[in-house]
XYZ file of C-alpha atoms in Angstrom:
377
model
C 143.932 48.887 107.271
C 146.571 51.371 106.326
C 150.188 50.567 107.019
C 151.346 52.931 109.719
C 154.843 52.930 108.123
C 153.280 54.393 105.056
C 151.600 57.078 107.234
C 155.024 57.953 108.565
C 156.801 58.117 105.275
C 154.191 59.295 102.815
C 152.119 61.431 105.153
C 151.024 64.239 102.817
C 150.427 61.815 99.888
C 148.032 59.591 102.110
C 146.251 62.749 103.372
C 145.708 64.022 99.843
C 144.396 60.683 98.553
C 142.096 60.166 101.573
C 140.744 63.682 101.174
C 139.502 62.708 97.700
C 136.866 60.536 99.449
C 135.183 63.788 100.482
C 134.535 62.471 104.063
C 135.020 64.619 107.158
C 137.757 63.941 109.644
C 139.954 61.656 107.584
C 142.968 64.025 107.521
C 142.504 64.881 111.163
C 142.489 61.098 111.934
C 145.859 60.689 110.185
C 147.301 63.557 112.250
C 146.026 62.002 115.430
C 147.410 58.537 114.589
C 150.873 60.072 113.932
C 150.697 62.160 117.056
C 149.774 59.121 119.195
C 152.424 57.069 117.388
C 155.172 59.540 118.054
C 154.270 59.721 121.733
C 154.143 55.898 121.824
C 157.626 55.570 120.355
C 159.079 58.106 122.699
C 157.626 56.184 125.740
C 159.003 52.947 124.251
C 162.443 54.588 123.974
C 162.176 55.653 127.666
C 161.053 52.190 128.690
C 164.129 50.676 126.940
C 166.429 53.096 128.618
C 164.972 52.353 132.046
C 165.141 48.728 131.533
C 168.776 49.004 130.484
C 169.321 51.033 133.640
C 167.524 48.519 135.762
C 169.578 45.711 134.389
C 172.821 47.602 135.077
C 171.788 48.528 138.620
C 170.553 45.010 139.307
C 174.073 43.736 138.544
C 175.488 46.288 141.128
C 172.907 45.238 143.700
C 173.989 41.640 143.270
C 177.591 42.588 143.698
C 176.812 44.720 146.793
C 174.886 41.772 148.407
C 177.811 39.364 147.679
C 180.154 41.793 149.369
C 177.797 42.165 152.332
C 177.414 45.877 151.614
C 174.157 47.861 152.029
C 172.065 47.641 148.912
C 169.034 49.496 150.307
C 169.593 52.673 148.264
C 169.870 51.123 144.820
C 166.992 48.789 145.679
C 164.737 51.669 146.522
C 165.852 53.514 143.364
C 164.887 50.564 141.279
C 161.483 50.309 142.906
C 160.803 53.764 141.504
C 162.241 52.728 138.090
C 159.945 49.600 138.046
C 156.929 51.682 138.800
C 157.725 54.173 136.016
C 158.155 51.181 133.610
C 154.795 49.780 134.542
C 153.175 53.235 134.133
C 154.780 53.663 130.681
C 153.762 50.113 129.626
C 150.186 50.981 130.426
C 150.338 54.158 128.469
C 151.971 52.279 125.492
C 149.126 49.849 125.557
C 146.514 52.755 125.618
C 148.368 54.328 122.616
C 148.337 50.976 120.622
C 144.610 50.674 121.321
C 143.966 54.254 120.216
C 145.959 53.766 117.016
C 144.179 50.604 116.195
C 140.759 52.117 116.871
C 141.550 54.995 114.519
C 143.009 52.833 111.704
C 140.020 50.461 111.895
C 137.605 53.189 110.902
C 139.912 54.891 108.360
C 138.866 53.832 104.808
C 141.061 52.529 101.984
C 142.700 55.344 99.967
C 141.271 55.314 96.341
C 143.526 54.619 93.394
C 144.559 57.833 91.535
C 142.494 56.858 88.478
C 139.272 56.794 90.472
C 137.209 59.828 89.513
C 136.651 62.254 92.306
C 133.219 63.337 93.630
C 129.849 61.726 94.517
C 127.553 59.395 92.677
C 126.954 62.008 90.095
C 130.632 61.684 89.063
C 130.452 57.893 88.391
C 131.770 57.155 84.989
C 130.106 54.796 82.411
C 132.970 52.758 81.029
C 130.938 50.877 78.406
C 127.431 49.764 77.606
C 126.722 46.302 76.216
C 123.624 45.343 74.181
C 120.445 47.300 73.854
C 117.084 47.327 75.682
C 114.496 44.943 74.617
C 111.578 46.476 72.569
C 108.549 44.641 73.976
C 106.031 46.554 71.904
C 104.077 47.151 75.074
C 104.702 48.557 78.524
C 106.308 45.894 80.646
C 105.001 45.161 84.124
C 107.216 45.665 87.231
C 108.567 42.428 88.509
C 106.368 42.399 91.678
C 103.252 42.430 89.578
C 104.520 39.986 86.962
C 105.959 37.513 89.469
C 102.800 37.636 91.651
C 100.641 36.978 88.667
C 102.908 33.899 87.748
C 102.727 32.816 91.403
C 106.512 32.591 91.707
C 106.986 35.377 94.271
C 105.115 35.724 97.610
C 106.043 39.041 99.316
C 103.093 39.166 101.859
C 103.872 35.746 103.286
C 107.513 36.596 103.505
C 106.657 39.611 105.468
C 104.396 37.510 107.669
C 107.361 35.208 108.498
C 110.233 37.748 109.015
C 108.975 41.271 108.299
C 109.470 43.280 105.148
C 112.507 42.623 103.000
C 112.396 38.825 103.235
C 110.818 37.508 100.053
C 109.555 34.009 99.444
C 110.225 32.425 96.045
C 107.772 29.722 94.957
C 107.635 27.041 92.230
C 109.449 28.092 89.198
C 110.715 31.197 90.949
C 112.593 29.114 93.480
C 113.893 26.809 90.734
C 115.018 29.745 88.554
C 117.086 31.052 91.515
C 118.622 27.706 92.199
C 119.378 27.153 88.478
C 121.014 30.648 88.198
C 123.222 29.762 91.097
C 124.373 26.457 89.662
C 124.863 28.154 86.201
C 127.234 30.711 87.757
C 129.156 28.370 89.906
C 129.687 25.966 86.958
C 130.798 28.777 84.704
C 133.355 30.097 87.201
C 134.715 26.699 88.235
C 134.860 25.119 84.767
C 135.669 28.073 82.550
C 137.454 30.562 84.865
C 139.568 28.347 87.111
C 137.848 29.066 90.480
C 137.695 26.588 93.295
C 134.126 26.322 94.790
C 133.693 26.757 98.448
C 130.699 26.237 100.727
C 131.307 28.640 103.750
C 129.651 29.211 107.093
C 126.955 31.994 107.129
C 127.739 32.986 110.678
C 131.112 34.467 111.376
C 133.093 35.964 114.279
C 133.538 39.638 115.053
C 137.169 39.405 114.021
C 136.235 37.986 110.627
C 133.903 40.848 109.851
C 136.497 43.365 111.125
C 139.074 41.963 108.733
C 137.048 42.791 105.577
C 136.004 46.166 106.910
C 132.274 45.665 107.946
C 133.267 46.245 111.626
C 133.404 48.381 113.517
C 132.060 51.055 111.227
C 129.003 49.306 109.868
C 127.793 47.349 112.749
C 124.303 48.848 112.441
C 123.961 47.310 108.938
C 124.672 43.817 110.189
C 122.666 41.118 111.913
C 124.163 39.866 115.141
C 123.457 36.856 117.376
C 124.291 38.480 120.783
C 124.561 35.275 122.904
C 127.412 33.892 120.824
C 128.667 37.139 119.359
C 128.364 35.709 115.865
C 127.303 37.832 112.795
C 125.289 36.794 109.754
C 127.382 37.392 106.672
C 126.416 40.337 104.372
C 128.308 38.526 101.557
C 130.430 35.383 101.054
C 133.297 37.781 100.454
C 133.719 37.912 104.267
C 134.379 34.251 105.067
C 136.145 33.614 101.793
C 138.529 36.504 102.295
C 139.295 35.347 105.838
C 139.920 31.718 104.826
C 143.581 32.315 104.892
C 143.602 34.854 107.763
C 146.847 34.891 109.768
C 148.502 32.551 107.305
C 151.753 32.962 105.359
C 151.363 31.889 101.721
C 154.253 31.146 99.391
C 154.547 32.720 95.939
C 153.777 29.330 94.448
C 150.358 29.448 96.136
C 149.270 32.442 94.199
C 146.972 33.339 92.562
C 144.191 31.823 94.664
C 140.675 31.938 93.216
C 137.537 31.050 95.020
C 133.880 31.199 94.228
C 131.122 30.574 96.782
C 127.342 30.819 96.811
C 125.713 32.038 100.009
C 122.542 33.895 101.174
C 123.441 37.422 102.259
C 121.975 39.316 105.177
C 121.894 43.046 105.445
C 119.872 45.269 107.802
C 120.256 48.253 105.400
C 120.101 50.583 108.360
C 121.443 53.371 106.309
C 118.978 52.962 103.391
C 116.079 55.000 104.805
C 114.019 56.392 102.048
C 115.540 54.111 99.374
C 113.186 52.222 96.953
C 112.221 49.062 98.736
C 109.415 47.791 96.454
C 109.534 44.169 95.507
C 113.070 42.832 95.251
C 114.829 46.194 94.840
C 116.218 46.263 98.265
C 115.835 43.353 100.620
C 117.459 42.053 103.854
C 118.157 38.559 102.637
C 119.283 37.702 99.038
C 121.450 35.121 97.300
C 124.779 35.884 95.647
C 127.625 34.004 93.903
C 130.951 35.527 95.021
C 134.335 35.711 93.324
C 137.403 36.395 95.452
C 140.997 36.395 94.212
C 144.185 36.458 96.249
C 146.785 38.240 93.965
C 150.321 39.636 94.245
C 150.466 43.478 94.366
C 151.903 43.603 90.903
C 148.876 41.882 89.412
C 146.230 43.482 91.520
C 145.014 46.078 88.930
C 145.176 43.580 86.041
C 143.257 40.989 88.098
C 140.387 43.477 88.663
C 139.909 43.769 84.947
C 139.891 39.930 84.598
C 137.391 39.415 87.503
C 135.165 42.097 86.007
C 135.227 40.412 82.638
C 134.321 37.020 84.321
C 131.286 38.676 85.989
C 130.232 40.309 82.693
C 130.424 36.912 80.936
C 127.535 35.812 83.069
C 125.391 38.805 81.901
C 126.483 38.319 78.238
C 125.535 34.615 78.457
C 122.104 35.632 79.759
C 121.766 38.153 76.924
C 121.124 41.054 79.345
C 121.521 44.787 78.507
C 124.045 46.163 80.929
C 126.668 48.768 81.676
C 129.948 48.961 83.534
C 130.308 51.909 85.790
C 133.487 53.240 87.626
C 132.521 54.411 91.050
C 133.725 57.913 92.059
C 135.542 58.389 95.348
C 132.438 59.504 97.183
C 130.514 56.470 96.108
C 133.217 54.045 96.806
C 132.962 51.300 99.507
C 134.932 51.635 102.743
C 137.435 48.871 101.988
C 137.741 49.307 98.189
C 140.512 51.074 96.380
C 138.597 51.018 93.043
C 135.197 49.520 92.039
C 133.357 48.632 88.915
C 129.548 48.283 89.231
C 127.740 46.138 86.717
C 124.295 47.524 86.198
C 121.532 45.752 84.255
C 118.628 47.671 82.661
C 115.332 46.695 84.285
C 112.581 47.730 81.965
C 109.765 46.885 84.403
C 111.012 49.607 86.723
C 112.791 51.847 84.208
C 116.070 51.648 86.204
C 119.638 50.551 85.926
C 120.072 48.053 88.854
C 123.409 47.087 90.293
C 123.828 43.259 90.040
C 127.561 42.939 90.641
C 130.321 45.039 92.387
C 133.844 44.274 91.349
C 136.613 45.794 93.563
C 140.284 45.739 94.195
C 141.402 46.287 97.765
C 145.118 46.510 97.573
C 146.611 45.290 100.865
C 143.780 46.867 102.899
C 141.834 43.632 103.840
C 144.931 41.471 103.810
C 146.629 43.697 106.441
C 143.507 43.645 108.679
C 143.283 39.821 108.316
C 146.963 39.229 108.689
C 147.306 37.443 105.252
C 150.833 37.543 103.988
C 152.904 35.855 101.346
C 156.552 35.348 100.752
C 157.655 36.431 97.300
C 160.595 34.037 97.199
C 162.449 31.669 99.534
C 164.560 33.632 101.916
C 162.770 36.968 101.237
C 160.847 38.947 103.795
C 157.035 38.153 103.899
């Protein structure tokens, strides 16, 4: 969430950066937030003046009563003042709700270094390795895995509908071993603490990381309890310290967590859905860092290198891509995608997305830290 104080003091700068995302209505949303905020502050000023007036008159009413004088006039006057205060309080609450609603659907401004434009403007930062020369035309994974009896797509569809694969035998074992391999690498070599997190979270938890309210259609919800299946372990891990005040000595915090991920992919109509290319349930090992603002950008490079180390250890041909503003996720200020070359389908497939969020998610989740004893959080 954007800091409204930044909107007030850096209005044109924020508008310019948001406009780089290429989405409609963002500049207008900033103007509306500032307009409602100005009205809200004027109403608060009037409320404070009226309350001061009421306090002063209340003292006079008390004096009149002690003297046995008629206080009906001032009492009637204060009745009107009280009604006006109640009216303004209601309008201030409405203004707060409108500002909150607008800020919750306003994306994170991208960093200046993020290239502008759509997916066609994504920048390849580096390519590592080279494609394997098989000497024959490789099969797509759905044919190869079916022949090896390690993937069962039809029975997965029978159980849950399309997009829910079943891994069998060595396929299931391979998935389990890869998860263990990644968790062990990140905990033993990169200094992360492993977490096992809930797979169902509250509406507030999804709102803090930016999935709600904007992307409700892409999420699975259990309506009776208003709990939501996580689209990534990033959601519970980021919220682990929600509404907490950390000390500088607590930072950095580094967590890794495995979880299944659930995504309706409501906005993916027409996308390639063959085999495992786009599914509604998949497994992922997540990395999350809590860093000071000063180290945020450097930490992104470190985290990306840690994710790359997995691909290097597996001897995969991959590339690192900087996403352009129009391809950037809602909450991200900058993102590197790691894409692996998949010869069976002749495509680069995203296998990791490494982002920095600035204070966007921390502000939504109420995560603060105190730089030093006695300093303001």
